[in-house]
Amino acid sequence: MRSLLTGLLALLATGLISAQPSLERPRTSPGASVAQKVGVSEIVVKYHRPGVKGRQIWGALVPYDQPWRTGANEVSTISFTDGVSIEGKPLAAGTYGLFTIPRAASWTVIFSSNTETWGTDYDSSKDVLKVEVTPRPSEMTEWMLFSFSGISDTGATLELRWEKLAVPVRIGVPTVDIVLNNARKEFSAGADTGRWQMLRQAAGYAVAQNVHLDEALIWIDRSIAVKSTLQSLCIKSDILALTGDVAGAATALDQAVAAGKESDAASYALTLRRDNRPGRAVEMLERFAAKNGGSWTVSRELGESFDAAGDHAKALDHLNAAAEKAPGDAEKKEIADLIKTINERK
């Protein structure tokens, strides 16, 4: 009985000791993460950052021709919210262990289903994708660093830098397909009443990318059936023009400028300029002015749209007209600043 009691007390003591909170202390190689939005997808890298600390790194601390966890402590990981391509090869959405095999002239980058290894406990049977990349000389980086560069709506370059070496990995993201597939899922069931704006946005995105225009026409007609706006009718006009229905496009554009308010025209002109379509903004605004009159706001928007299209002389003509009609000092100063900017660029 005494020995049993002694054993129980020992177990309790051990439990009490193990339950004590531990003090967090700095790690030799601190943890880090970097996240980047590419289009509508997110890429996240989690890793630990070793330092050079005067050591020879490549071919020594990190041997050539051997798998490396690509950092310190646990294996580095990379996560994708959507399927991507790595150096042109497909990779499904998910989280992967990021192993590498460094060499003097080339590196193998490995995306593994092993995401929890401490150290380089590499198992080739868990490889999901392997690609070859070319390292390049770089400025000195004391603490190993992952970063993103060359970012666009459809891709980015993930770059590993440490010591005097950089290792780039190109990531492609099929953003157009992702956006439109998400739209299809959203529109596959239920009423359009509560999502006419999303239908319009999806149709407008398809127009901007010049893809799936037949489908976009269905979406914009569904949106218009719920609520007809200048923007939705302009998008329908765009679709009809791109598919060769010139007469239908003109009719839809006339309906747009007849139905829309000045604020609608100005707002959509700004959207078109942001989509790098200033010529279409000019066409819409000129029709709007012919139908509804040229207020100072429309003249200003025409000036900015002509400027974006590269016709600075017409831009100045419309901005000067806007300045004469502007209602107050603040508006006049805003237009004067635009005129000054254009003149300085001439």
Short mmCIF file of C-alpha atoms in Angstrom, two decimals:
data_model
loop_
_atom_site.label_atom_id
_atom_site.label_comp_id
_atom_site.label_asym_id
_atom_site.label_seq_id
_atom_site.Cartn_x
_atom_site.Cartn_y
_atom_site.Cartn_z
CA MET A 1 0.00 0.00 0.00
CA ARG A 2 2.80 2.39 0.91
CA SER A 3 4.58 1.74 -2.40
CA LEU A 4 1.34 2.25 -4.33
CA LEU A 5 0.76 5.56 -2.55
CA THR A 6 4.33 6.59 -3.25
CA GLY A 7 3.86 5.81 -6.93
CA LEU A 8 0.66 7.79 -7.14
CA LEU A 9 2.29 10.77 -5.46
CA ALA A 10 5.16 10.54 -7.92
CA LEU A 11 2.77 10.52 -10.86
CA LEU A 12 0.88 13.51 -9.46
CA ALA A 13 4.11 15.38 -8.94
CA THR A 14 5.17 14.65 -12.50
CA GLY A 15 1.80 15.89 -13.79
CA LEU A 16 2.03 19.04 -11.76
CA ILE A 17 5.51 19.74 -13.02
CA SER A 18 4.59 19.12 -16.68
CA ALA A 19 1.53 21.37 -16.33
CA GLN A 20 3.67 24.36 -15.35
CA PRO A 21 3.76 27.12 -17.97
CA SER A 22 7.04 27.50 -19.84
CA LEU A 23 8.73 30.80 -20.54
CA GLU A 24 8.84 31.77 -24.20
CA ARG A 25 12.39 32.59 -25.22
CA PRO A 26 13.84 33.79 -28.50
CA ARG A 27 14.63 31.05 -31.00
CA THR A 28 17.98 30.95 -32.70
CA SER A 29 16.18 30.95 -36.05
CA PRO A 30 12.99 32.98 -35.59
CA GLY A 31 9.73 32.04 -37.24
CA ALA A 32 8.36 34.13 -40.10
CA SER A 33 5.63 34.13 -42.68
CA VAL A 34 4.82 36.00 -45.87
CA ALA A 35 1.44 36.15 -47.60
CA GLN A 36 0.59 37.46 -51.04
CA LYS A 37 -2.72 37.91 -52.81
CA VAL A 38 -2.48 37.08 -56.51
CA GLY A 39 -5.73 37.90 -58.28
CA VAL A 40 -8.30 36.44 -55.88
CA SER A 41 -6.01 33.69 -54.57
CA GLU A 42 -3.74 33.77 -51.54
CA ILE A 43 -0.29 32.23 -51.20
CA VAL A 44 1.26 31.89 -47.72
CA VAL A 45 4.77 30.75 -46.83
CA LYS A 46 5.68 29.83 -43.24
CA TYR A 47 9.32 29.21 -42.33
CA HIS A 48 12.14 29.80 -39.86
CA ARG A 49 14.97 32.20 -40.68
CA PRO A 50 18.53 31.02 -40.06
CA GLY A 51 21.32 33.58 -40.06
CA VAL A 52 24.62 33.46 -41.92
CA LYS A 53 26.64 34.37 -38.80
CA GLY A 54 29.91 34.33 -40.67
CA ARG A 55 29.49 30.76 -41.86
CA GLN A 56 29.94 29.33 -45.35
CA ILE A 57 26.41 28.45 -46.43
CA TRP A 58 26.17 26.86 -49.85
CA GLY A 59 27.94 23.56 -50.24
CA ALA A 60 28.88 23.58 -46.54
CA LEU A 61 26.24 24.36 -43.90
CA VAL A 62 23.68 23.55 -46.59
CA PRO A 63 25.27 20.69 -48.57
CA TYR A 64 24.85 20.36 -52.30
CA ASP A 65 22.90 17.45 -53.79
CA GLN A 66 21.03 16.71 -50.55
CA PRO A 67 17.41 17.49 -49.59
CA TRP A 68 17.07 20.57 -47.38
CA ARG A 69 14.04 21.71 -45.35
CA THR A 70 14.55 25.19 -46.87
CA GLY A 71 15.01 26.97 -43.59
CA ALA A 72 15.62 26.02 -39.97
CA ASN A 73 13.69 23.97 -37.40
CA GLU A 74 10.49 22.55 -38.94
CA VAL A 75 10.19 22.19 -42.70
CA SER A 76 9.00 25.34 -44.44
CA THR A 77 5.45 25.19 -45.81
CA ILE A 78 3.58 26.90 -48.63
CA SER A 79 -0.22 27.12 -48.98
CA PHE A 80 -2.42 27.91 -51.97
CA THR A 81 -6.13 28.68 -51.74
CA ASP A 82 -6.57 27.69 -55.42
CA GLY A 83 -4.82 25.47 -57.90
CA VAL A 84 -1.74 27.07 -59.47
CA SER A 85 1.12 26.27 -61.82
CA ILE A 86 4.73 26.09 -60.64
CA GLU A 87 7.21 26.78 -63.42
CA GLY A 88 4.42 25.77 -65.80
CA LYS A 89 3.47 22.54 -64.00
CA PRO A 90 0.05 22.18 -62.28
CA LEU A 91 -0.30 21.98 -58.51
CA ALA A 92 -3.60 21.61 -56.65
CA ALA A 93 -4.78 23.89 -53.86
CA GLY A 94 -3.49 22.91 -50.42
CA THR A 95 -0.51 23.11 -48.06
CA TYR A 96 2.84 21.56 -48.92
CA GLY A 97 6.21 21.02 -47.31
CA LEU A 98 8.79 23.04 -49.23
CA PHE A 99 11.95 20.98 -49.67
CA THR A 100 14.83 21.86 -51.98
CA ILE A 101 17.96 20.17 -53.32
CA PRO A 102 20.55 22.91 -53.82
CA ARG A 103 23.29 22.65 -56.43
CA ALA A 104 25.81 25.14 -57.73
CA ALA A 105 24.08 25.65 -61.11
CA SER A 106 20.48 24.56 -60.46
CA TRP A 107 18.07 23.74 -57.66
CA THR A 108 15.30 21.20 -57.39
CA VAL A 109 12.25 22.61 -55.62
CA ILE A 110 9.98 19.95 -54.11
CA PHE A 111 6.38 20.34 -52.98
CA SER A 112 5.71 17.52 -50.53
CA SER A 113 2.68 16.21 -48.66
CA ASN A 114 4.99 16.08 -45.61
CA THR A 115 4.29 19.38 -43.81
CA GLU A 116 5.31 18.60 -40.20
CA THR A 117 8.86 17.27 -40.29
CA TRP A 118 11.47 18.59 -37.89
CA GLY A 119 14.74 18.87 -39.76
CA THR A 120 15.33 17.26 -43.11
CA ASP A 121 13.42 14.04 -42.69
CA TYR A 122 12.79 13.83 -46.41
CA ASP A 123 10.67 11.06 -47.93
CA SER A 124 10.58 11.09 -51.73
CA SER A 125 7.41 8.97 -51.74
CA LYS A 126 5.57 12.07 -50.47
CA ASP A 127 6.66 14.26 -53.39
CA VAL A 128 3.72 15.93 -55.12
CA LEU A 129 5.66 18.10 -57.57
CA LYS A 130 9.32 18.71 -58.43
CA VAL A 131 10.60 21.56 -60.60
CA GLU A 132 14.04 22.79 -61.61
CA VAL A 133 14.99 26.44 -61.16
CA THR A 134 18.14 28.50 -61.68
CA PRO A 135 19.72 30.42 -58.78
CA ARG A 136 21.36 33.78 -59.31
CA PRO A 137 23.81 35.98 -57.41
CA SER A 138 22.22 38.53 -55.09
CA GLU A 139 23.16 41.16 -52.54
CA MET A 140 24.04 39.95 -49.06
CA THR A 141 21.07 38.77 -46.97
CA GLU A 142 22.03 37.87 -43.40
CA TRP A 143 18.73 36.24 -42.41
CA MET A 144 17.11 33.87 -44.87
CA LEU A 145 14.12 35.55 -46.49
CA PHE A 146 11.16 34.59 -48.68
CA SER A 147 9.53 37.39 -50.67
CA PHE A 148 7.29 37.91 -53.69
CA SER A 149 8.05 39.95 -56.79
CA GLY A 150 6.73 40.31 -60.33
CA ILE A 151 3.17 40.34 -59.00
CA SER A 152 0.25 40.52 -61.42
CA ASP A 153 -3.35 39.32 -61.48
CA THR A 154 -2.17 35.99 -62.87
CA GLY A 155 1.12 35.25 -61.19
CA ALA A 156 4.08 36.12 -59.01
CA THR A 157 7.64 35.02 -58.38
CA LEU A 158 8.45 33.54 -54.98
CA GLU A 159 12.08 34.28 -54.21
CA LEU A 160 14.30 32.72 -51.56
CA ARG A 161 17.30 34.88 -50.61
CA TRP A 162 20.08 33.98 -48.24
CA GLU A 163 23.74 34.89 -48.07
CA LYS A 164 24.60 36.05 -51.62
CA LEU A 165 22.15 33.86 -53.49
CA ALA A 166 18.59 34.25 -54.76
CA VAL A 167 16.40 31.37 -55.93
CA PRO A 168 13.28 32.41 -57.94
CA VAL A 169 10.24 30.16 -58.43
CA ARG A 170 7.56 31.35 -60.85
CA ILE A 171 3.94 30.76 -59.77
CA GLY A 172 1.05 31.09 -62.22
CA VAL A 173 -2.55 31.60 -61.08
CA PRO A 174 -5.53 31.03 -63.45
CA THR A 175 -7.38 34.02 -62.05
CA VAL A 176 -9.88 34.47 -64.89
CA ASP A 177 -11.02 30.85 -64.62
CA ILE A 178 -11.20 31.08 -60.82
CA VAL A 179 -13.35 34.24 -60.88
CA LEU A 180 -15.74 32.96 -63.52
CA ASN A 181 -16.01 29.49 -61.97
CA ASN A 182 -16.90 31.15 -58.67
CA ALA A 183 -19.55 33.17 -60.51
CA ARG A 184 -21.01 30.04 -62.12
CA LYS A 185 -21.32 28.36 -58.72
CA GLU A 186 -23.01 31.42 -57.27
CA PHE A 187 -25.46 31.76 -60.15
CA SER A 188 -26.35 28.08 -60.52
CA ALA A 189 -29.30 28.18 -58.08
CA GLY A 190 -31.60 30.65 -56.36
CA ALA A 191 -33.23 33.91 -57.37
CA ASP A 192 -31.40 36.78 -59.08
CA THR A 193 -33.12 39.49 -57.03
CA GLY A 194 -30.43 39.70 -54.39
CA ARG A 195 -27.44 39.35 -56.69
CA TRP A 196 -28.12 41.45 -59.76
CA GLN A 197 -25.00 43.47 -58.98
CA MET A 198 -22.85 40.33 -58.86
CA LEU A 199 -24.30 39.22 -62.19
CA ARG A 200 -23.35 42.61 -63.62
CA GLN A 201 -19.85 42.40 -62.11
CA ALA A 202 -19.27 38.93 -63.58
CA ALA A 203 -20.44 40.04 -67.02
CA GLY A 204 -18.24 43.14 -66.83
CA TYR A 205 -15.23 41.05 -65.82
CA ALA A 206 -15.80 38.70 -68.77
CA VAL A 207 -15.95 41.72 -71.07
CA ALA A 208 -12.73 43.18 -69.64
CA GLN A 209 -11.01 39.83 -70.25
CA ASN A 210 -12.82 39.28 -73.59
CA VAL A 211 -13.78 35.72 -72.65
CA HIS A 212 -17.02 33.68 -72.44
CA LEU A 213 -19.06 36.48 -73.98
CA ASP A 214 -22.11 34.29 -74.72
CA GLU A 215 -22.29 33.43 -71.03
CA ALA A 216 -21.69 37.06 -70.08
CA LEU A 217 -24.68 38.11 -72.21
CA ILE A 218 -26.90 35.72 -70.26
CA TRP A 219 -25.61 37.12 -66.97
CA ILE A 220 -26.13 40.76 -67.95
CA ASP A 221 -29.65 40.06 -69.24
CA ARG A 222 -30.47 38.42 -65.91
CA SER A 223 -29.10 41.49 -64.10
CA ILE A 224 -31.06 43.91 -66.29
CA ALA A 225 -34.23 41.92 -65.72
CA VAL A 226 -33.93 42.74 -62.00
CA LYS A 227 -32.62 46.29 -62.32
CA SER A 228 -31.69 48.19 -65.47
CA THR A 229 -28.84 50.68 -64.98
CA LEU A 230 -26.57 52.72 -67.19
CA GLN A 231 -23.62 50.48 -66.31
CA SER A 232 -25.47 47.22 -67.04
CA LEU A 233 -26.77 48.49 -70.37
CA CYS A 234 -23.27 49.72 -71.29
CA ILE A 235 -21.89 46.27 -70.50
CA LYS A 236 -24.55 44.69 -72.69
CA SER A 237 -23.55 47.11 -75.45
CA ASP A 238 -19.92 46.04 -75.00
CA ILE A 239 -20.80 42.36 -75.29
CA LEU A 240 -22.90 42.88 -78.41
CA ALA A 241 -20.14 44.96 -80.03
CA LEU A 242 -17.51 42.32 -79.26
CA THR A 243 -19.70 39.58 -80.70
CA GLY A 244 -20.34 41.53 -83.91
CA ASP A 245 -23.87 42.85 -83.27
CA VAL A 246 -23.11 46.50 -84.10
CA ALA A 247 -26.75 47.60 -84.32
CA GLY A 248 -27.66 45.91 -81.05
CA ALA A 249 -24.64 47.49 -79.37
CA ALA A 250 -25.68 50.97 -80.51
CA THR A 251 -29.26 50.44 -79.32
CA ALA A 252 -28.10 49.27 -75.87
CA LEU A 253 -25.75 52.23 -75.56
CA ASP A 254 -28.55 54.65 -76.48
CA GLN A 255 -30.75 53.00 -73.83
CA ALA A 256 -27.95 53.39 -71.30
CA VAL A 257 -27.42 57.11 -71.78
CA ALA A 258 -31.19 57.71 -71.84
CA ALA A 259 -31.73 55.85 -68.58
CA GLY A 260 -28.66 56.92 -66.63
CA LYS A 261 -27.96 59.90 -64.44
CA GLU A 262 -24.91 62.13 -64.65
CA SER A 263 -23.38 60.50 -61.57
CA ASP A 264 -23.84 57.06 -63.18
CA ALA A 265 -22.03 58.17 -66.33
CA ALA A 266 -19.15 59.67 -64.33
CA SER A 267 -18.83 56.57 -62.18
CA TYR A 268 -18.80 54.18 -65.13
CA ALA A 269 -16.30 56.36 -67.02
CA LEU A 270 -13.94 56.00 -64.07
CA THR A 271 -14.45 52.22 -64.09
CA LEU A 272 -13.64 52.07 -67.80
CA ARG A 273 -10.46 54.09 -67.32
CA ARG A 274 -9.37 51.77 -64.52
CA ASP A 275 -9.98 48.85 -66.89
CA ASN A 276 -7.71 50.58 -69.41
CA ARG A 277 -10.60 51.32 -71.77
CA PRO A 278 -10.60 55.13 -72.00
CA GLY A 279 -11.80 55.09 -75.62
CA ARG A 280 -15.00 53.37 -74.56
CA ALA A 281 -15.41 55.96 -71.78
CA VAL A 282 -15.11 58.75 -74.35
CA GLU A 283 -17.74 57.12 -76.59
CA MET A 284 -20.20 56.70 -73.73
CA LEU A 285 -19.67 60.22 -72.36
CA GLU A 286 -20.01 61.88 -75.77
CA ARG A 287 -23.33 60.09 -76.31
CA PHE A 288 -24.43 61.03 -72.82
CA ALA A 289 -23.55 64.70 -73.41
CA ALA A 290 -25.39 64.70 -76.76
CA LYS A 291 -28.49 63.24 -75.11
CA ASN A 292 -28.46 64.99 -71.73
CA GLY A 293 -26.24 68.03 -72.15
CA GLY A 294 -22.64 68.59 -71.17
CA SER A 295 -22.42 69.55 -67.51
CA TRP A 296 -19.13 70.48 -65.91
CA THR A 297 -18.88 66.96 -64.47
CA VAL A 298 -19.29 65.31 -67.87
CA SER A 299 -16.79 67.76 -69.41
CA ARG A 300 -14.28 66.94 -66.68
CA GLU A 301 -14.78 63.19 -67.19
CA LEU A 302 -14.35 63.63 -70.94
CA GLY A 303 -11.15 65.56 -70.28
CA GLU A 304 -9.75 62.82 -68.07
CA SER A 305 -10.83 60.11 -70.50
CA PHE A 306 -9.26 61.82 -73.52
CA ASP A 307 -6.10 62.33 -71.48
CA ALA A 308 -6.01 58.61 -70.61
CA ALA A 309 -6.53 57.81 -74.30
CA GLY A 310 -3.53 59.97 -75.21
CA ASP A 311 -5.39 62.87 -76.88
CA HIS A 312 -4.14 65.68 -74.66
CA ALA A 313 -5.40 68.51 -76.89
CA LYS A 314 -9.01 67.34 -76.63
CA ALA A 315 -8.47 66.65 -72.94
CA LEU A 316 -7.51 70.28 -72.38
CA ASP A 317 -10.45 71.53 -74.46
CA HIS A 318 -12.93 69.63 -72.28
CA LEU A 319 -11.19 70.51 -69.02
CA ASN A 320 -11.17 74.20 -69.90
CA ALA A 321 -14.90 73.95 -70.66
CA ALA A 322 -15.42 72.21 -67.32
CA ALA A 323 -13.50 74.96 -65.52
CA GLU A 324 -15.82 77.61 -66.97
CA LYS A 325 -18.93 75.72 -65.83
CA ALA A 326 -17.64 74.49 -62.44
CA PRO A 327 -19.90 75.65 -59.59
CA GLY A 328 -17.35 76.60 -56.94
CA ASP A 329 -13.74 77.40 -56.10
CA ALA A 330 -12.95 73.86 -54.94
CA GLU A 331 -14.16 72.35 -58.22
CA LYS A 332 -12.31 74.99 -60.26
CA LYS A 333 -9.09 74.27 -58.38
CA GLU A 334 -9.48 70.52 -58.94
CA ILE A 335 -9.80 71.08 -62.69
CA ALA A 336 -6.95 73.62 -62.73
CA ASP A 337 -4.70 71.01 -61.11
CA LEU A 338 -5.63 68.49 -63.81
CA ILE A 339 -4.87 71.02 -66.54
CA LYS A 340 -1.52 71.84 -64.93
CA THR A 341 -0.60 68.15 -64.73
CA ILE A 342 -1.37 67.61 -68.42
CA ASN A 343 0.58 70.72 -69.47
CA GLU A 344 3.58 69.60 -67.46
CA ARG A 345 3.59 66.26 -69.26
CA LYS A 346 3.41 67.83 -72.75
#
